[in-house]
Tab-separated table of C-alpha atoms in Angstrom:
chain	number	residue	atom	x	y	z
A	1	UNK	CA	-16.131	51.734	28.066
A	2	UNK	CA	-15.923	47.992	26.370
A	3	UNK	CA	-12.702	47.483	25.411
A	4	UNK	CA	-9.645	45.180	24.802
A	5	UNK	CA	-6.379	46.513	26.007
A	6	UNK	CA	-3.520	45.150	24.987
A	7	UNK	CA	-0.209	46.659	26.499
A	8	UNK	CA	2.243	47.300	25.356
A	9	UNK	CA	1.622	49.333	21.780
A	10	UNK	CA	5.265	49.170	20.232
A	11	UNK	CA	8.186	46.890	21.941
A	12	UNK	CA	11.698	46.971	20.425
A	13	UNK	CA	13.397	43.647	21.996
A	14	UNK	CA	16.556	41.104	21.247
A	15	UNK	CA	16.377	37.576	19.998
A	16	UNK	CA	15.816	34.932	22.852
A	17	UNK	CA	14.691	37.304	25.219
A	18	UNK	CA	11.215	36.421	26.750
A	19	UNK	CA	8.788	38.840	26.718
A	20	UNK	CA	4.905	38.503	27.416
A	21	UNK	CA	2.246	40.864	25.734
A	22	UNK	CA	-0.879	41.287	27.393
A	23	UNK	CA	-4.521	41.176	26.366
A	24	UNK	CA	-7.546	42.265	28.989
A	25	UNK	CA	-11.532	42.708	27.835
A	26	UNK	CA	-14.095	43.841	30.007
A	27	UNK	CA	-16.805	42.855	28.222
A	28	UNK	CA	-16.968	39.211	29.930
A	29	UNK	CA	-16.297	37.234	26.815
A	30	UNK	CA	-15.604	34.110	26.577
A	31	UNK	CA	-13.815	33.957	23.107
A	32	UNK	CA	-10.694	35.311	22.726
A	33	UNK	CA	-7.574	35.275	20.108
A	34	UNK	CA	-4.630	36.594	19.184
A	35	UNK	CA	-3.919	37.468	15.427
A	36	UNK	CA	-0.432	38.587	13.652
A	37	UNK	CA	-0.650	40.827	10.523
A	38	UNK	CA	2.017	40.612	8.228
A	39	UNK	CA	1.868	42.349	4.733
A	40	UNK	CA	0.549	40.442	2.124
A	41	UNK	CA	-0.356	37.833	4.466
A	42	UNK	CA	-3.584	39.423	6.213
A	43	UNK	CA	-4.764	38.216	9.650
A	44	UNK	CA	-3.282	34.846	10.769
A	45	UNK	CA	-4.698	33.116	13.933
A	46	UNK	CA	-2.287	32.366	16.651
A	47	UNK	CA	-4.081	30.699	19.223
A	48	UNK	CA	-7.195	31.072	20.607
A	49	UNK	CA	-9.405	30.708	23.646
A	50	UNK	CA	-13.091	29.586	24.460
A	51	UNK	CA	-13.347	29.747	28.095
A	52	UNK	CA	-11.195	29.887	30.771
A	53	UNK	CA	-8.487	26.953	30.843
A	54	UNK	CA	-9.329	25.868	27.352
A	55	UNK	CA	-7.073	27.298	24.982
A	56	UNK	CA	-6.216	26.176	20.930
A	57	UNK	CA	-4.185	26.208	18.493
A	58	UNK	CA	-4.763	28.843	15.559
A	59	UNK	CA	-2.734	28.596	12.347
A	60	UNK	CA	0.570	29.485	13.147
A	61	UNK	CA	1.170	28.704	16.654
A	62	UNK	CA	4.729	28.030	16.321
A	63	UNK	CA	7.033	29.833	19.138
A	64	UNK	CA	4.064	31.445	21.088
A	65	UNK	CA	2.458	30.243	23.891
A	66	UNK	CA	-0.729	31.565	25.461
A	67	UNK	CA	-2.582	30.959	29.232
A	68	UNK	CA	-5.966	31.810	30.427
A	69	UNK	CA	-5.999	31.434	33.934
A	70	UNK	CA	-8.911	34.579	34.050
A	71	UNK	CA	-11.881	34.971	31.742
A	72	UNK	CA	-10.431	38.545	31.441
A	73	UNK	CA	-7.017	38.055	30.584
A	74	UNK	CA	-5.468	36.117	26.868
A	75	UNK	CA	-1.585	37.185	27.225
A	76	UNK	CA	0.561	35.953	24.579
A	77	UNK	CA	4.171	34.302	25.475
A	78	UNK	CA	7.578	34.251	23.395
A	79	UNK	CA	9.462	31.970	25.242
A	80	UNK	CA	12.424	32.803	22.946
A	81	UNK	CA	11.806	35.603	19.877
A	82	UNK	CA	13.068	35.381	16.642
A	83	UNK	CA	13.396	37.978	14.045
A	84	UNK	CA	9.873	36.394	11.558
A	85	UNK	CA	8.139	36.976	14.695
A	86	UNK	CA	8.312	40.773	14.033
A	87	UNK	CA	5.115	41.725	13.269
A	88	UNK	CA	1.671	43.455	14.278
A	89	UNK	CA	0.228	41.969	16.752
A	90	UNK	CA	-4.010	41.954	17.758
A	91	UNK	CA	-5.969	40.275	20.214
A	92	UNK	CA	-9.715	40.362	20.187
A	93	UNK	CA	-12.855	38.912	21.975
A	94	UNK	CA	-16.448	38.126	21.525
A	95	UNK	CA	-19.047	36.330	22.885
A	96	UNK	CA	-19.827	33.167	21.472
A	97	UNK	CA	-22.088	31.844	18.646
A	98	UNK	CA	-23.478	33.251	15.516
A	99	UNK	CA	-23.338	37.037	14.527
A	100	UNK	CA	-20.709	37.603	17.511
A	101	UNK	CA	-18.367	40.018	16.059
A	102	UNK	CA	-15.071	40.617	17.625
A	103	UNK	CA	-13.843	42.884	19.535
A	104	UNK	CA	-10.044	44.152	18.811
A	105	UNK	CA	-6.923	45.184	20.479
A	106	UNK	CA	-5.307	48.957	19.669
A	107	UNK	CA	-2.319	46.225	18.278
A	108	UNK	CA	1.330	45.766	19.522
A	109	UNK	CA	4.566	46.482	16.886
A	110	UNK	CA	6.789	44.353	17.863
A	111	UNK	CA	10.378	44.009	16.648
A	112	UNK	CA	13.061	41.056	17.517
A	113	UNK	CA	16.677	42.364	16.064
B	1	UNK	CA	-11.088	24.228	3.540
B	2	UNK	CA	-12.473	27.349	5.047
B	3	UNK	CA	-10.308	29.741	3.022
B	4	UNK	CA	-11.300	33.824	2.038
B	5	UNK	CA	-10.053	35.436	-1.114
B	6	UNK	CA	-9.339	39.093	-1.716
B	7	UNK	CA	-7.662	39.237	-5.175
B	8	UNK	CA	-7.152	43.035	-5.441
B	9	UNK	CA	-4.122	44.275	-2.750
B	10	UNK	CA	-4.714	47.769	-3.927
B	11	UNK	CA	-8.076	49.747	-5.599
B	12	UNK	CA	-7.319	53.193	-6.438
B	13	UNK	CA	-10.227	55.334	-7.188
B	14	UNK	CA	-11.014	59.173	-7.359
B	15	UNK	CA	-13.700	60.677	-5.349
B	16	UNK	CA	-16.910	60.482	-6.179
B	17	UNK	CA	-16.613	57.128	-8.186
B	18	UNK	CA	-17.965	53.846	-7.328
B	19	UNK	CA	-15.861	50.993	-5.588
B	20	UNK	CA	-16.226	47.437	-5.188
B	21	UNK	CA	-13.691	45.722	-2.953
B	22	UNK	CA	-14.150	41.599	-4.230
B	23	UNK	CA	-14.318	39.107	-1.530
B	24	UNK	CA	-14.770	35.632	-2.725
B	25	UNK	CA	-15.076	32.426	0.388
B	26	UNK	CA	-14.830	28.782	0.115
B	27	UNK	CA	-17.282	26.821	3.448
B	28	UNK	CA	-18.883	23.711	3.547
B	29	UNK	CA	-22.556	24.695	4.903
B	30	UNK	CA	-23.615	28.505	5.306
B	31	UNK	CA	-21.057	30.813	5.855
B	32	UNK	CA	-21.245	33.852	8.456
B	33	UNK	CA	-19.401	37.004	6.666
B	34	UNK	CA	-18.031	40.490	7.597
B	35	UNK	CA	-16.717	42.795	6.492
B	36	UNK	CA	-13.970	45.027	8.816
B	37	UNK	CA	-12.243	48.054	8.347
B	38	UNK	CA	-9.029	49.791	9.264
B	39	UNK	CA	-8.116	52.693	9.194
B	40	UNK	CA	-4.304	54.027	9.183
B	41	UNK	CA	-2.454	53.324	12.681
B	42	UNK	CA	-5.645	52.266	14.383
B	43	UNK	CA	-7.533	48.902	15.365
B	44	UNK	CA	-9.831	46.652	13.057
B	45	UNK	CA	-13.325	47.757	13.402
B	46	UNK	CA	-16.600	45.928	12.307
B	47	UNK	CA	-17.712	47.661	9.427
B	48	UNK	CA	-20.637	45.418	8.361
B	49	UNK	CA	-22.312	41.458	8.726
B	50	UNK	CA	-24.062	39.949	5.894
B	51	UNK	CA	-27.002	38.598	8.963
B	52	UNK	CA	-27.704	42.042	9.589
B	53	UNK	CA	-28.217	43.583	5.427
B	54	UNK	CA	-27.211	46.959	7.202
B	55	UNK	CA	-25.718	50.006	4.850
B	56	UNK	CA	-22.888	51.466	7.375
B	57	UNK	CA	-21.189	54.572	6.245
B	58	UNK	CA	-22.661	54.268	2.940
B	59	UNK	CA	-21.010	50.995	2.283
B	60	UNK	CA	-23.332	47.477	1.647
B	61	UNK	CA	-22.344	43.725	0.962
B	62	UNK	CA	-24.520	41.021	-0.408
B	63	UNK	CA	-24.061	37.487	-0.204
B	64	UNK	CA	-24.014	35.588	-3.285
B	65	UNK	CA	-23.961	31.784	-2.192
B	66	UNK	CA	-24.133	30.826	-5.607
B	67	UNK	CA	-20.692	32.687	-6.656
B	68	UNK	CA	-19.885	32.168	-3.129
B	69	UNK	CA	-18.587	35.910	-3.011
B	70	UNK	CA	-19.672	39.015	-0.485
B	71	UNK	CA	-18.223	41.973	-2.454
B	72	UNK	CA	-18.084	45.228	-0.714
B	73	UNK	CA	-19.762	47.974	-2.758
B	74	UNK	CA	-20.027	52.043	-2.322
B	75	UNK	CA	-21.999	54.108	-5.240
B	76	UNK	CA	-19.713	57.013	-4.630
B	77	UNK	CA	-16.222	57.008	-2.474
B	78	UNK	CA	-15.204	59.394	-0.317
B	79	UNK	CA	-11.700	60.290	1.105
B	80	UNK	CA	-12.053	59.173	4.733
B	81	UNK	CA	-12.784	55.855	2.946
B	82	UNK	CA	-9.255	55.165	2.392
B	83	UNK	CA	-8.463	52.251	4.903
B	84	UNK	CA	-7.537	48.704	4.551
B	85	UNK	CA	-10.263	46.500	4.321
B	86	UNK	CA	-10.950	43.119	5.472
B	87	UNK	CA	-13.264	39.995	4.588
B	88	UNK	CA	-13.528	37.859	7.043
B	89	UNK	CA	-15.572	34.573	7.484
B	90	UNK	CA	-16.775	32.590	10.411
B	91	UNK	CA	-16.541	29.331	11.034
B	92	UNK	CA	-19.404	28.116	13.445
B	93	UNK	CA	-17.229	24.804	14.779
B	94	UNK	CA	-14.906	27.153	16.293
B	95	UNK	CA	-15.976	30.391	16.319
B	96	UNK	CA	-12.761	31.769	14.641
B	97	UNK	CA	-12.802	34.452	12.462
B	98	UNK	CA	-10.605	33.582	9.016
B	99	UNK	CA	-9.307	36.360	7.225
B	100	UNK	CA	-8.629	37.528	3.620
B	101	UNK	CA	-5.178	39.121	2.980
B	102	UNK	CA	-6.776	42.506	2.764
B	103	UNK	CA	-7.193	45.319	0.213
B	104	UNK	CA	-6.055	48.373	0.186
B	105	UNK	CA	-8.654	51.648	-0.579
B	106	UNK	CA	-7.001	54.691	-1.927
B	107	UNK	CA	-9.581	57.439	-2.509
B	108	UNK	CA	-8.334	60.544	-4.232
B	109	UNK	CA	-8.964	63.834	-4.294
């Protein structure tokens, strides 16, 4: 089945503490991003990916990092949580180009106390 | 700036009547739109693309370039179309996908 998996679904963890979420597709995309979704606020672009080794910037990059080392694999870093990066969590794929709709993650709650 | 508008957080209707979820956009050159939906405690999903002029689940969206909106319409709502719903436009320089802020269907009995 063509999915993104992102693991794991709800993570409870304490400020400064690193933690890693990961993202996997196995649809061979080469797009792929990671979105937060915060009430009132929508979908907000973290970073994102083209191809493998390239990696960008999205809107609110701030305190995340991100590595794509396999065209598979997007996992998101927090090098040291803070309590506004609680929040939902998404990462999707596509292929590239026009009328390439995304694919999306089942999502990840996290919570920094 | 590429920027998507949702005004309406919330749209409370009662079955059977019609809903139209606004989306308004703001691109330099021609805009690629969608529309996703979800649904409580699960993913986003693709619910339609303005390319495609498809009527999914009963729901259609037209683009207006000259109002520069894409409002989601349904003649008659039904319960399992309470969800959150999402405009979303893409941008072709970087294939990201820019979100509104979302509204909020409640359909009720």
């Amino acid at each position: 089945e063509a999915q993104v998996t992102q693991n794991p679904r709800y993570l409870i963890t304490v400020t400064g503490k690193k933690l890693t979420v990961t993202c996997s597709q196995n649809m061979n995309h080469e797009y792929m991003s990671w979105y937060r979704q915060d009430p009132g606020l929508g979908l907000r672009q973290i970073y994102y990916s083209m191809n493998v080794e390239v990696t960008d910037k999205g809107d609110v990059p701030e305190g995340y990092k991100v590595s794509r080392k396999e065209k598979r694999n997007f996992p998101l870093i927090l090098e040291s949580p803070s309590p506004n990066q609680t929040s939902l969590y998404f990462c999707a794929s596509s292929l590239m180009g026009p009328s390439r709709d995304y694919t999306f993650g089942s999502g990840t709650r996290l919570t920094v106390v | 700036a590429q920027r998507v508008t949702q005004p309406e957080k919330l749209l409370s209707v009662f079955k059977g009547a019609p809903v139209e979820l606004k989306c308004n956009y703001s691109y330099s050159g021609s805009p690629e739109l969608f529309w996703y939906v979800q649904y409580s405690r699960q993913r986003l999903q693709l619910l339609l693309r303005h390319i495609s002029r498809e009527s999914i689940k009963g729901f259609t969206a037209d683009l207006n370039k000259g109002e520069t909106s894409f409002h989601l319409k349904k003649p008659f709502a039904q319960e399992e179309d309470s969800a959150m719903y999402y405009c979303a436009l893409r941008s072709y320089n970087t294939d990201k996908l820019i979100f509104g802020t979302g509204t909020r269907l409640q359909v009720f009995p």
